[in-house]
C-alpha positions as YAML, in Angstrom:
chain: A
units: angstrom
residues:
- id: 1
  name: GLU
  ca: [-21.01, -1.34, 19.96]
- id: 2
  name: LYS
  ca: [-18.81, -2.47, 17.06]
- id: 3
  name: ALA
  ca: [-17.55, 0.22, 14.79]
- id: 4
  name: PHE
  ca: [-18.47, -2.06, 11.84]
- id: 5
  name: SER
  ca: [-19.64, -5.43, 11.00]
- id: 6
  name: VAL
  ca: [-16.97, -7.52, 9.34]
- id: 7
  name: LYS
  ca: [-16.77, -10.89, 7.62]
- id: 8
  name: GLU
  ca: [-13.84, -12.65, 5.88]
- id: 9
  name: VAL
  ca: [-14.60, -14.86, 2.75]
- id: 10
  name: ASP
  ca: [-12.37, -16.78, 0.35]
- id: 11
  name: ASP
  ca: [-14.11, -15.77, -2.76]
- id: 12
  name: ASP
  ca: [-16.76, -13.47, -4.45]
- id: 13
  name: THR
  ca: [-19.12, -15.32, -6.99]
- id: 14
  name: SER
  ca: [-21.00, -12.13, -7.44]
- id: 15
  name: ILE
  ca: [-18.08, -10.56, -9.26]
- id: 16
  name: ALA
  ca: [-18.82, -12.58, -12.30]
- id: 17
  name: ARG
  ca: [-21.73, -10.59, -13.43]
- id: 18
  name: SER
  ca: [-21.66, -8.30, -16.56]
- id: 19
  name: ASP
  ca: [-19.62, -5.13, -16.85]
- id: 20
  name: THR
  ca: [-20.87, -1.88, -15.34]
- id: 21
  name: TYR
  ca: [-19.22, 1.45, -14.73]
- id: 22
  name: MET
  ca: [-20.74, 3.82, -12.19]
- id: 23
  name: ASP
  ca: [-20.90, 7.48, -12.96]
- id: 24
  name: PRO
  ca: [-20.44, 9.44, -9.69]
- id: 25
  name: SER
  ca: [-23.39, 11.60, -10.64]
- id: 26
  name: VAL
  ca: [-25.97, 8.91, -9.82]
- id: 27
  name: MET
  ca: [-25.03, 9.11, -6.11]
- id: 28
  name: GLY
  ca: [-26.90, 12.34, -5.46]
- id: 29
  name: ASP
  ca: [-26.39, 16.02, -5.20]
- id: 30
  name: ALA
  ca: [-22.82, 15.81, -3.68]
- id: 31
  name: PRO
  ca: [-21.48, 12.68, -5.45]
- id: 32
  name: ALA
  ca: [-17.78, 13.37, -4.87]
- id: 33
  name: ASP
  ca: [-18.18, 14.04, -1.09]
- id: 34
  name: GLU
  ca: [-20.20, 10.94, -0.65]
- id: 35
  name: VAL
  ca: [-18.20, 8.53, -2.65]
- id: 36
  name: VAL
  ca: [-14.78, 9.61, -1.43]
- id: 37
  name: SER
  ca: [-15.87, 9.79, 2.22]
- id: 38
  name: SER
  ca: [-17.37, 6.39, 2.18]
- id: 39
  name: PHE
  ca: [-14.48, 4.95, 0.31]
- id: 40
  name: ILE
  ca: [-11.90, 6.49, 2.64]
- id: 41
  name: LYS
  ca: [-14.00, 5.02, 5.60]
- id: 42
  name: GLY
  ca: [-13.83, 1.63, 4.10]
- id: 43
  name: VAL
  ca: [-10.17, 1.68, 3.33]
- id: 44
  name: LYS
  ca: [-9.16, 3.02, 6.80]
- id: 45
  name: THR
  ca: [-11.24, 0.34, 8.46]
- id: 46
  name: ALA
  ca: [-9.84, -2.60, 6.22]
- id: 47
  name: VAL
  ca: [-6.33, -1.51, 6.53]
- id: 48
  name: GLY
  ca: [-6.82, -1.22, 10.42]
- id: 49
  name: TYR
  ca: [-8.39, -4.63, 10.51]
- id: 50
  name: TYR
  ca: [-5.42, -6.46, 8.95]
- id: 51
  name: TYR
  ca: [-3.05, -4.42, 11.05]
- id: 52
  name: LYS
  ca: [-4.61, -5.69, 14.27]
- id: 53
  name: ASN
  ca: [-5.30, -9.25, 13.07]
- id: 54
  name: ARG
  ca: [-2.34, -10.03, 10.91]
- id: 55
  name: SER
  ca: [0.69, -9.21, 13.00]
- id: 56
  name: LYS
  ca: [3.18, -12.01, 11.88]
- id: 57
  name: GLU
  ca: [5.85, -10.58, 9.58]
- id: 58
  name: ALA
  ca: [9.17, -11.83, 7.92]
- id: 59
  name: SER
  ca: [11.78, -9.59, 6.13]
- id: 60
  name: GLY
  ca: [9.50, -6.50, 6.59]
- id: 61
  name: LEU
  ca: [6.50, -8.03, 4.87]
- id: 62
  name: MET
  ca: [3.29, -9.51, 6.28]
- id: 63
  name: VAL
  ca: [3.33, -13.29, 6.23]
- id: 64
  name: LEU
  ca: [0.81, -14.62, 3.76]
- id: 65
  name: ASN
  ca: [-1.20, -17.68, 3.52]
- id: 66
  name: ASP
  ca: [-2.74, -19.67, 0.74]
- id: 67
  name: LYS
  ca: [-6.13, -18.09, 0.98]
- id: 68
  name: ASP
  ca: [-4.78, -14.35, 0.78]
- id: 69
  name: PRO
  ca: [-5.07, -14.03, -2.98]
- id: 70
  name: LYS
  ca: [-8.66, -14.72, -3.08]
- id: 71
  name: ALA
  ca: [-9.60, -13.27, 0.39]
- id: 72
  name: ILE
  ca: [-12.27, -10.61, 0.64]
- id: 73
  name: LEU
  ca: [-12.92, -8.52, 3.80]
- id: 74
  name: LYS
  ca: [-16.58, -7.57, 3.80]
- id: 75
  name: LEU
  ca: [-17.50, -4.45, 5.84]
- id: 76
  name: SER
  ca: [-21.01, -3.11, 6.66]
- id: 77
  name: PHE
  ca: [-21.61, 0.52, 7.99]
- id: 78
  name: ASN
  ca: [-25.02, 1.55, 9.37]
- id: 79
  name: GLU
  ca: [-26.47, 4.95, 9.37]
- id: 80
  name: LYS
  ca: [-24.56, 5.91, 12.64]
- id: 81
  name: GLN
  ca: [-21.22, 4.59, 11.25]
- id: 82
  name: ALA
  ca: [-21.29, 5.84, 7.59]
- id: 83
  name: PRO
  ca: [-20.27, 9.37, 6.86]
- id: 84
  name: PHE
  ca: [-23.42, 9.77, 4.73]
- id: 85
  name: LYS
  ca: [-25.70, 6.82, 4.35]
- id: 86
  name: PRO
  ca: [-25.28, 3.06, 4.98]
- id: 87
  name: PHE
  ca: [-22.95, 1.23, 2.62]
- id: 88
  name: GLN
  ca: [-21.14, -1.88, 2.21]
- id: 89
  name: PHE
  ca: [-17.38, -2.17, 1.38]
- id: 90
  name: LYS
  ca: [-15.09, -5.07, 0.19]
- id: 91
  name: SER
  ca: [-11.25, -5.08, 0.31]
- id: 92
  name: TYR
  ca: [-9.77, -7.66, -1.90]
- id: 93
  name: ALA
  ca: [-6.55, -9.47, -1.01]
- id: 94
  name: GLY
  ca: [-5.79, -6.92, 1.72]
- id: 95
  name: PRO
  ca: [-2.55, -8.66, 3.07]
- id: 96
  name: MET
  ca: [-1.06, -8.97, -0.43]
- id: 97
  name: PHE
  ca: [-1.74, -5.34, -1.23]
- id: 98
  name: GLU
  ca: [-0.29, -4.31, 2.11]
- id: 99
  name: ASN
  ca: [2.87, -6.02, 1.10]
- id: 100
  name: LEU
  ca: [2.86, -4.43, -2.42]
- id: 101
  name: ARG
  ca: [2.60, -1.04, -0.91]
- id: 102
  name: ARG
  ca: [5.66, -1.81, 1.31]
- id: 103
  name: LEU
  ca: [7.57, -2.98, -1.72]
- id: 104
  name: THR
  ca: [7.00, 0.34, -3.43]
- id: 105
  name: GLY
  ca: [8.22, 2.18, -0.24]
- id: 106
  name: LEU
  ca: [4.83, 3.26, 0.89]
- id: 107
  name: SER
  ca: [4.04, 2.79, 4.58]
- id: 108
  name: ARG
  ca: [0.59, 2.16, 5.89]
- id: 109
  name: ASP
  ca: [0.37, 5.63, 7.49]
- id: 110
  name: ASN
  ca: [1.42, 7.39, 4.36]
- id: 111
  name: TYR
  ca: [-1.07, 5.39, 2.28]
- id: 112
  name: LEU
  ca: [-3.95, 6.52, 4.47]
- id: 113
  name: ARG
  ca: [-2.69, 10.02, 4.87]
- id: 114
  name: SER
  ca: [-2.41, 10.33, 1.06]
- id: 115
  name: LEU
  ca: [-5.95, 9.08, 0.51]
- id: 116
  name: ALA
  ca: [-7.61, 11.09, 3.38]
- id: 117
  name: GLY
  ca: [-5.42, 14.16, 3.34]
- id: 118
  name: LEU
  ca: [-8.17, 16.57, 2.30]
- id: 119
  name: SER
  ca: [-11.00, 14.30, 3.28]
- id: 120
  name: ALA
  ca: [-13.76, 14.34, 0.43]
- id: 121
  name: GLN
  ca: [-12.32, 17.17, -1.58]
- id: 122
  name: ALA
  ca: [-11.63, 15.18, -4.72]
- id: 123
  name: GLU
  ca: [-11.93, 16.58, -8.36]
- id: 124
  name: PHE
  ca: [-13.44, 13.79, -10.65]
- id: 125
  name: HIS
  ca: [-12.21, 13.45, -14.10]
- id: 126
  name: GLN
  ca: [-14.10, 11.59, -16.70]
- id: 127
  name: LYS
  ca: [-12.17, 9.00, -18.86]
- id: 128
  name: LYS
  ca: [-13.47, 7.12, -21.86]
- id: 129
  name: ARG
  ca: [-15.38, 4.71, -19.53]
- id: 130
  name: GLY
  ca: [-15.62, 5.64, -16.01]
- id: 131
  name: TRP
  ca: [-13.67, 8.23, -13.91]
- id: 132
  name: PHE
  ca: [-10.56, 8.85, -11.92]
- id: 133
  name: TYR
  ca: [-9.16, 11.44, -9.39]
- id: 134
  name: PHE
  ca: [-5.82, 12.21, -7.89]
- id: 135
  name: THR
  ca: [-5.17, 12.25, -4.11]
- id: 136
  name: HIS
  ca: [-4.63, 15.73, -2.72]
- id: 137
  name: ASP
  ca: [-0.86, 15.40, -2.71]
- id: 138
  name: GLY
  ca: [-0.77, 13.82, -6.18]
- id: 139
  name: CYS
  ca: [0.90, 10.70, -5.05]
- id: 140
  name: MET
  ca: [-1.76, 8.35, -5.96]
- id: 141
  name: LEU
  ca: [-4.53, 7.81, -8.65]
- id: 142
  name: VAL
  ca: [-7.92, 6.48, -7.64]
- id: 143
  name: LYS
  ca: [-9.95, 5.15, -10.56]
- id: 144
  name: SER
  ca: [-13.03, 3.09, -11.48]
- id: 145
  name: GLN
  ca: [-12.83, -0.39, -13.08]
- id: 146
  name: THR
  ca: [-15.28, -2.84, -14.35]
- id: 147
  name: ARG
  ca: [-16.30, -6.15, -12.68]
- id: 148
  name: THR
  ca: [-14.63, -8.06, -15.48]
- id: 149
  name: GLN
  ca: [-11.31, -5.98, -15.15]
- id: 150
  name: ILE
  ca: [-11.18, -6.57, -11.41]
- id: 151
  name: LYS
  ca: [-12.06, -10.33, -11.76]
- id: 152
  name: ARG
  ca: [-9.25, -10.73, -14.31]
- id: 153
  name: PHE
  ca: [-6.76, -8.81, -12.24]
- id: 154
  name: ARG
  ca: [-7.51, -10.96, -9.24]
- id: 155
  name: GLU
  ca: [-6.78, -13.97, -11.29]
- id: 156
  name: VAL
  ca: [-3.27, -12.73, -12.16]
- id: 157
  name: LEU
  ca: [-2.60, -11.15, -8.85]
- id: 158
  name: PRO
  ca: [-0.47, -13.95, -7.45]
- id: 159
  name: SER
  ca: [1.64, -13.89, -10.57]
- id: 160
  name: TYR
  ca: [1.82, -10.09, -10.40]
- id: 161
  name: TYR
  ca: [2.68, -10.08, -6.78]
- id: 162
  name: ASP
  ca: [5.55, -12.61, -7.17]
- id: 163
  name: TYR
  ca: [6.86, -10.68, -10.19]
- id: 164
  name: VAL
  ca: [7.04, -7.33, -8.56]
- id: 165
  name: LYS
  ca: [8.52, -8.92, -5.44]
- id: 166
  name: ASP
  ca: [11.24, -10.57, -7.53]
- id: 167
  name: HIS
  ca: [11.84, -7.45, -9.73]
- id: 168
  name: PRO
  ca: [12.20, -4.35, -7.64]
- id: 169
  name: GLY
  ca: [13.31, -2.36, -10.71]
- id: 170
  name: THR
  ca: [10.08, -3.03, -12.64]
- id: 171
  name: LEU
  ca: [8.49, -0.40, -14.67]
- id: 172
  name: LEU
  ca: [4.91, -1.91, -13.94]
- id: 173
  name: GLU
  ca: [2.42, 0.49, -12.33]
- id: 174
  name: PRO
  ca: [2.42, -0.09, -8.49]
- id: 175
  name: ILE
  ca: [-1.23, -1.22, -7.76]
- id: 176
  name: LEU
  ca: [-1.82, -0.38, -4.11]
- id: 177
  name: GLY
  ca: [-5.32, -1.69, -3.43]
- id: 178
  name: VAL
  ca: [-8.57, -3.11, -5.14]
- id: 179
  name: TYR
  ca: [-12.05, -2.41, -3.50]
- id: 180
  name: ARG
  ca: [-15.72, -2.35, -4.04]
- id: 181
  name: LEU
  ca: [-18.27, 0.06, -2.64]
- id: 182
  name: ASP
  ca: [-22.05, -0.72, -2.54]
- id: 183
  name: TYR
  ca: [-25.05, 1.41, -1.80]
- id: 184
  name: ARG
  ca: [-28.36, -0.17, -1.53]
- id: 185
  name: GLY
  ca: [-30.26, 0.06, -4.87]
- id: 186
  name: LYS
  ca: [-27.26, 1.35, -6.69]
- id: 187
  name: LYS
  ca: [-24.68, -0.32, -9.04]
- id: 188
  name: SER
  ca: [-21.49, -1.68, -7.45]
- id: 189
  name: LEU
  ca: [-18.58, 0.69, -7.67]
- id: 190
  name: TYR
  ca: [-15.16, -1.18, -8.26]
- id: 191
  name: ILE
  ca: [-12.16, 1.03, -7.36]
- id: 192
  name: CYS
  ca: [-8.47, 0.55, -7.81]
- id: 193
  name: VAL
  ca: [-5.72, 2.69, -6.13]
- id: 194
  name: CYS
  ca: [-2.46, 3.07, -8.03]
- id: 195
  name: LYS
  ca: [0.78, 5.09, -7.56]
- id: 196
  name: ASN
  ca: [0.73, 8.04, -9.76]
- id: 197
  name: LEU
  ca: [3.60, 7.45, -12.31]
- id: 198
  name: PHE
  ca: [3.87, 11.17, -12.76]
- id: 199
  name: TYR
  ca: [4.30, 11.94, -9.15]
- id: 200
  name: THR
  ca: [6.85, 14.66, -9.05]
- id: 201
  name: THR
  ca: [7.66, 18.18, -7.78]
- id: 202
  name: LEU
  ca: [9.09, 19.08, -11.12]
- id: 203
  name: PRO
  ca: [6.71, 20.49, -13.73]
- id: 204
  name: LEU
  ca: [6.21, 17.99, -16.72]
- id: 205
  name: HIS
  ca: [6.19, 19.90, -20.00]
- id: 206
  name: SER
  ca: [5.00, 16.79, -22.08]
- id: 207
  name: ARG
  ca: [3.08, 13.58, -21.22]
- id: 208
  name: PHE
  ca: [2.49, 10.51, -23.60]
- id: 209
  name: SER
  ca: [0.65, 7.41, -23.52]
- id: 210
  name: LEU
  ca: [2.36, 5.01, -26.06]
- id: 211
  name: LYS
  ca: [1.10, 1.64, -27.38]
- id: 212
  name: GLY
  ca: [3.53, 1.15, -30.24]
- id: 213
  name: VAL
  ca: [0.83, 1.98, -32.87]
- id: 214
  name: ARG
  ca: [2.63, 3.05, -36.10]
- id: 215
  name: SER
  ca: [-0.10, 5.46, -37.35]
- id: 216
  name: GLY
  ca: [-3.53, 6.68, -36.61]
- id: 217
  name: ARG
  ca: [-3.20, 7.17, -32.93]
- id: 218
  name: ARG
  ca: [-3.13, 10.82, -32.14]
- id: 219
  name: ALA
  ca: [-4.62, 12.81, -29.40]
- id: 220
  name: SER
  ca: [-7.78, 14.58, -30.27]
- id: 221
  name: ARG
  ca: [-8.36, 18.20, -29.38]
- id: 222
  name: LYS
  ca: [-10.69, 17.04, -26.71]
- id: 223
  name: GLU
  ca: [-8.04, 14.65, -25.19]
- id: 224
  name: ARG
  ca: [-5.40, 17.43, -25.26]
- id: 225
  name: GLU
  ca: [-7.80, 19.63, -23.20]
- id: 226
  name: LEU
  ca: [-8.42, 17.02, -20.62]
- id: 227
  name: TYR
  ca: [-6.51, 16.91, -17.35]
- id: 228
  name: GLN
  ca: [-2.70, 16.81, -18.02]
- id: 229
  name: GLY
  ca: [-3.12, 16.71, -21.80]
- id: 230
  name: VAL
  ca: [-1.67, 13.29, -22.47]
- id: 231
  name: LEU
  ca: [-0.56, 12.91, -26.00]
- id: 232
  name: LYS
  ca: [-0.17, 9.56, -28.03]
- id: 233
  name: ASP
  ca: [1.96, 7.68, -30.48]
- id: 234
  name: ASP
  ca: [1.65, 9.86, -33.61]
- id: 235
  name: ASP
  ca: [2.51, 12.91, -31.48]
- id: 236
  name: PHE
  ca: [5.68, 11.09, -30.34]
- id: 237
  name: LYS
  ca: [6.99, 10.37, -33.71]
- id: 238
  name: GLU
  ca: [9.59, 13.19, -33.79]
- id: 239
  name: ARG
  ca: [10.68, 12.48, -30.24]
- id: 240
  name: VAL
  ca: [13.82, 10.75, -28.95]
- id: 241
  name: LEU
  ca: [14.54, 9.85, -25.47]
- id: 242
  name: TYR
  ca: [18.19, 10.21, -24.67]
- id: 243
  name: LEU
  ca: [18.92, 7.60, -22.10]
- id: 244
  name: GLY
  ca: [22.68, 7.28, -22.66]
- id: 245
  name: GLY
  ca: [24.34, 4.51, -20.72]
- id: 246
  name: LYS
  ca: [20.98, 3.49, -19.30]
- id: 247
  name: LYS
  ca: [19.41, 2.63, -22.69]
- id: 248
  name: THR
  ca: [20.44, -1.08, -22.48]
- id: 249
  name: VAL
  ca: [19.26, -1.79, -18.85]
- id: 250
  name: PHE
  ca: [15.96, 0.22, -19.52]
- id: 251
  name: LEU
  ca: [15.14, -1.82, -22.73]
- id: 252
  name: LYS
  ca: [15.92, -5.05, -20.90]
- id: 253
  name: GLN
  ca: [13.59, -4.10, -18.20]
- id: 254
  name: LEU
  ca: [10.98, -2.95, -20.49]
- id: 255
  name: GLU
  ca: [11.20, -6.24, -22.44]
- id: 256
  name: ARG
  ca: [11.05, -8.34, -19.24]
- id: 257
  name: ASP
  ca: [7.97, -6.42, -17.93]
- id: 258
  name: SER
  ca: [6.12, -6.56, -21.41]
- id: 259
  name: LYS
  ca: [6.84, -10.24, -21.67]
- id: 260
  name: PHE
  ca: [5.44, -10.80, -18.27]
- id: 261
  name: LEU
  ca: [2.30, -9.04, -19.45]
- id: 262
  name: ALA
  ca: [2.10, -10.96, -22.60]
- id: 263
  name: LYS
  ca: [2.28, -14.27, -20.77]
- id: 264
  name: GLN
  ca: [-0.63, -13.12, -18.71]
- id: 265
  name: LYS
  ca: [-2.40, -12.31, -22.12]
- id: 266
  name: ILE
  ca: [-2.68, -8.77, -21.12]
- id: 267
  name: ILE
  ca: [-2.98, -6.03, -23.78]
- id: 268
  name: SER
  ca: [-3.99, -2.43, -24.21]
- id: 269
  name: TYR
  ca: [-1.39, -1.41, -21.54]
- id: 270
  name: GLN
  ca: [0.54, 1.86, -22.23]
- id: 271
  name: LEU
  ca: [4.03, 3.04, -21.60]
- id: 272
  name: LEU
  ca: [3.46, 6.44, -19.94]
- id: 273
  name: VAL
  ca: [6.32, 8.98, -20.58]
- id: 274
  name: GLY
  ca: [6.41, 12.28, -18.79]
- id: 275
  name: ILE
  ca: [9.06, 14.68, -19.81]
- id: 276
  name: HIS
  ca: [10.54, 17.55, -17.68]
- id: 277
  name: GLU
  ca: [12.62, 20.03, -19.71]
- id: 278
  name: SER
  ca: [15.04, 22.13, -17.86]
- id: 279
  name: ILE
  ca: [14.95, 25.82, -18.10]
- id: 280
  name: HIS
  ca: [18.19, 25.71, -20.13]
- id: 281
  name: ALA
  ca: [16.62, 23.08, -22.58]
- id: 282
  name: VAL
  ca: [13.75, 25.29, -23.49]
- id: 283
  name: GLY
  ca: [15.91, 28.45, -24.32]
- id: 284
  name: MET
  ca: [15.30, 30.51, -21.23]
- id: 285
  name: MET
  ca: [17.85, 32.43, -19.32]
- id: 286
  name: ARG
  ca: [18.16, 31.50, -15.72]
- id: 287
  name: THR
  ca: [20.00, 32.86, -12.59]
- id: 288
  name: GLU
  ca: [22.26, 30.87, -10.46]
- id: 289
  name: GLU
  ca: [19.59, 30.72, -7.69]
- id: 290
  name: GLU
  ca: [17.27, 29.05, -10.29]
- id: 291
  name: LYS
  ca: [19.99, 26.64, -11.24]
- id: 292
  name: GLN
  ca: [20.48, 25.58, -7.67]
- id: 293
  name: LEU
  ca: [16.72, 25.30, -7.05]
- id: 294
  name: GLU
  ca: [16.18, 23.03, -10.09]
- id: 295
  name: LEU
  ca: [19.33, 20.84, -8.84]
- id: 296
  name: GLN
  ca: [17.63, 20.65, -5.42]
- id: 297
  name: HIS
  ca: [14.36, 19.44, -6.94]
- id: 298
  name: ALA
  ca: [16.19, 16.85, -9.06]
- id: 299
  name: ILE
  ca: [17.93, 15.73, -5.89]
- id: 300
  name: GLN
  ca: [14.51, 15.32, -4.09]
- id: 301
  name: GLU
  ca: [13.20, 13.27, -6.90]
- id: 302
  name: ASP
  ca: [16.11, 10.83, -6.62]
- id: 303
  name: GLU
  ca: [15.14, 10.37, -3.02]
- id: 304
  name: ILE
  ca: [11.46, 9.80, -3.98]
- id: 305
  name: PHE
  ca: [12.16, 7.31, -6.61]
- id: 306
  name: LYS
  ca: [15.40, 5.82, -5.25]
- id: 307
  name: HIS
  ca: [13.51, 2.28, -5.15]
- id: 308
  name: LEU
  ca: [12.54, 2.60, -8.82]
- id: 309
  name: GLU
  ca: [15.65, 3.50, -10.52]
- id: 310
  name: LEU
  ca: [14.40, 3.15, -14.02]
- id: 311
  name: SER
  ca: [11.13, 5.13, -13.40]
- id: 312
  name: GLN
  ca: [13.00, 8.36, -13.50]
- id: 313
  name: ILE
  ca: [16.01, 8.87, -15.79]
- id: 314
  name: LYS
  ca: [18.05, 12.02, -16.55]
- id: 315
  name: SER
  ca: [18.74, 12.49, -20.27]
- id: 316
  name: ILE
  ca: [22.20, 12.13, -21.70]
- id: 317
  name: HIS
  ca: [22.42, 13.83, -25.06]
- id: 318
  name: PRO
  ca: [24.94, 12.72, -27.78]
- id: 319
  name: ASP
  ca: [26.84, 15.97, -27.29]
- id: 320
  name: GLY
  ca: [27.53, 14.94, -23.66]
- id: 321
  name: LYS
  ca: [25.11, 17.36, -21.96]
- id: 322
  name: GLU
  ca: [23.39, 15.83, -19.05]
- id: 323
  name: ALA
  ca: [19.93, 16.32, -17.51]
- id: 324
  name: GLN
  ca: [18.39, 18.71, -20.09]
- id: 325
  name: GLU
  ca: [15.36, 16.51, -19.63]
- id: 326
  name: ILE
  ca: [14.15, 14.20, -16.92]
- id: 327
  name: TYR
  ca: [11.96, 11.26, -17.97]
- id: 328
  name: PHE
  ca: [9.15, 9.71, -15.72]
- id: 329
  name: ILE
  ca: [8.31, 6.33, -17.27]
- id: 330
  name: GLY
  ca: [6.17, 3.34, -16.37]
- id: 331
  name: LEU
  ca: [3.61, 0.79, -17.74]
- id: 332
  name: THR
  ca: [0.06, 1.35, -16.97]
- id: 333
  name: GLY
  ca: [-3.31, -0.33, -17.82]
- id: 334
  name: VAL
  ca: [-2.77, -3.94, -16.77]
- id: 335
  name: PHE
  ca: [-6.44, -4.85, -16.42]
- id: 336
  name: GLN
  ca: [-7.35, -5.71, -20.06]
- id: 337
  name: THR
  ca: [-6.83, -9.03, -21.43]
- id: 338
  name: TYR
  ca: [-6.96, -10.47, -25.08]
- id: 339
  name: ASN
  ca: [-10.27, -12.47, -24.95]
- id: 340
  name: THR
  ca: [-12.91, -13.49, -27.42]
- id: 341
  name: ARG
  ca: [-14.43, -9.87, -27.56]
- id: 342
  name: ARG
  ca: [-11.06, -8.40, -28.10]
- id: 343
  name: ARG
  ca: [-10.24, -10.93, -30.84]
- id: 344
  name: ALA
  ca: [-13.52, -10.07, -32.65]
- id: 345
  name: GLN
  ca: [-12.76, -6.48, -32.39]
- id: 346
  name: GLN
  ca: [-9.27, -6.99, -33.91]
- id: 347
  name: LEU
  ca: [-10.97, -8.95, -36.88]
- id: 348
  name: ILE
  ca: [-13.34, -6.26, -37.57]
- id: 349
  name: SER
  ca: [-10.80, -3.45, -37.42]
- id: 350
  name: GLY
  ca: [-8.25, -5.44, -39.39]
- id: 351
  name: VAL
  ca: [-10.56, -5.28, -42.42]
- id: 352
  name: PHE
  ca: [-9.88, -1.56, -42.76]
- id: 353
  name: ARG
  ca: [-6.45, -1.02, -41.21]
- id: 354
  name: ALA
  ca: [-3.06, -2.81, -41.01]
- id: 355
  name: LYS
  ca: [-2.12, -4.73, -37.94]
- id: 356
  name: ASP
  ca: [0.54, -2.32, -36.99]
- id: 357
  name: ASP
  ca: [-2.10, 0.36, -36.90]
- id: 358
  name: LEU
  ca: [-4.44, -1.54, -34.54]
- id: 359
  name: SER
  ca: [-4.58, -0.74, -30.77]
- id: 360
  name: VAL
  ca: [-6.13, -4.37, -30.32]
- id: 361
  name: VAL
  ca: [-3.92, -7.19, -31.34]
- id: 362
  name: ASP
  ca: [-2.90, -10.55, -29.65]
- id: 363
  name: ALA
  ca: [-0.70, -10.05, -26.60]
- id: 364
  name: GLU
  ca: [2.58, -11.42, -28.14]
- id: 365
  name: TYR
  ca: [2.37, -9.10, -31.17]
- id: 366
  name: TYR
  ca: [1.44, -6.23, -28.92]
- id: 367
  name: GLN
  ca: [4.55, -6.79, -26.77]
- id: 368
  name: LYS
  ca: [6.90, -7.06, -29.79]
- id: 369
  name: ARG
  ca: [5.44, -4.00, -31.53]
- id: 370
  name: LEU
  ca: [5.82, -1.96, -28.44]
- id: 371
  name: MET
  ca: [9.36, -2.90, -28.03]
- id: 372
  name: GLN
  ca: [10.31, -2.19, -31.61]
- id: 373
  name: PHE
  ca: [8.49, 1.33, -31.22]
- id: 374
  name: MET
  ca: [10.66, 2.21, -28.18]
- id: 375
  name: LYS
  ca: [13.92, 0.86, -29.70]
- id: 376
  name: ASP
  ca: [13.29, 3.29, -32.65]
- id: 377
  name: HIS
  ca: [12.82, 6.28, -30.31]
- id: 378
  name: ILE
  ca: [15.76, 5.79, -27.80]
- id: 379
  name: GLN
  ca: [19.34, 6.83, -28.17]
...
């Protein structure tokens, strides 16, 4: 008996339906266990399928064909095969995402180990629309998306793939897989797996999500109390990132990445900035043993992020002091495009607020505004 039924197709016309998000609570009494277990089962099976059936490689990457960007692997699991109840699962552009994982330094085994390390023990966090959870080791972020977001990302996937492949120093969020989970009689659940841009053994004392908005974008009390308490543009106004000699190369890479997103008409992405402050920087006394331990952690971080040089930067202050802060930086939220609905939203909001204060603006203006905002806050 086959472990699952499988079908490869070139496109998915059903993906064009209207947006829906699925709240995990609709899945029953134990939503997290059921959703996560089924999701892990589907991912393992899909990754294993391509490992067995696509063995041709070149330069450490799987050899792709013209159909891979639109390819869909459809899997069906019956009552005996499913961890809870029967479900269907789709893996989008599997070979391309296998290569994207390799380009970020993540092996197939490490990807599956991170996703399935604690089986179904995941803590769901609500976002504005939908939900997310972190893998047990904190390495990856699993989050819900809409049909429209997934459809749009699949359209730009070939460009995204080529760009990441040609720019190993990119600040773009590493997207590691896109999937769909279906239970009979329930709404489809679209899931994206990304690398956690704040993956580190060092404690982060501040986290910011920046869009370059000049005023009116401040984290609410509720947002500050949410997981990790991410702050926003107004909260960053008095901050300066001390990049020293890396300032120029960082800004060039940020401009290159943001122009790529603008070319794809993508907006509403954010520059995530996580800041680790050394014990010395926050005014605490520390022993020689504590100094050595912090230095060891910093060396470990260099190893973890050696393939993404600009994702982690030690501060260099004007007085010459080095590594009082360590910055973890990356661009996230690359699923939203500037479409007719967003243009209408801008027009309505623009009646009451200046363009510099709007989150939704055209892609070219959005890119230029973010660049100027960061130039004003980097030394």
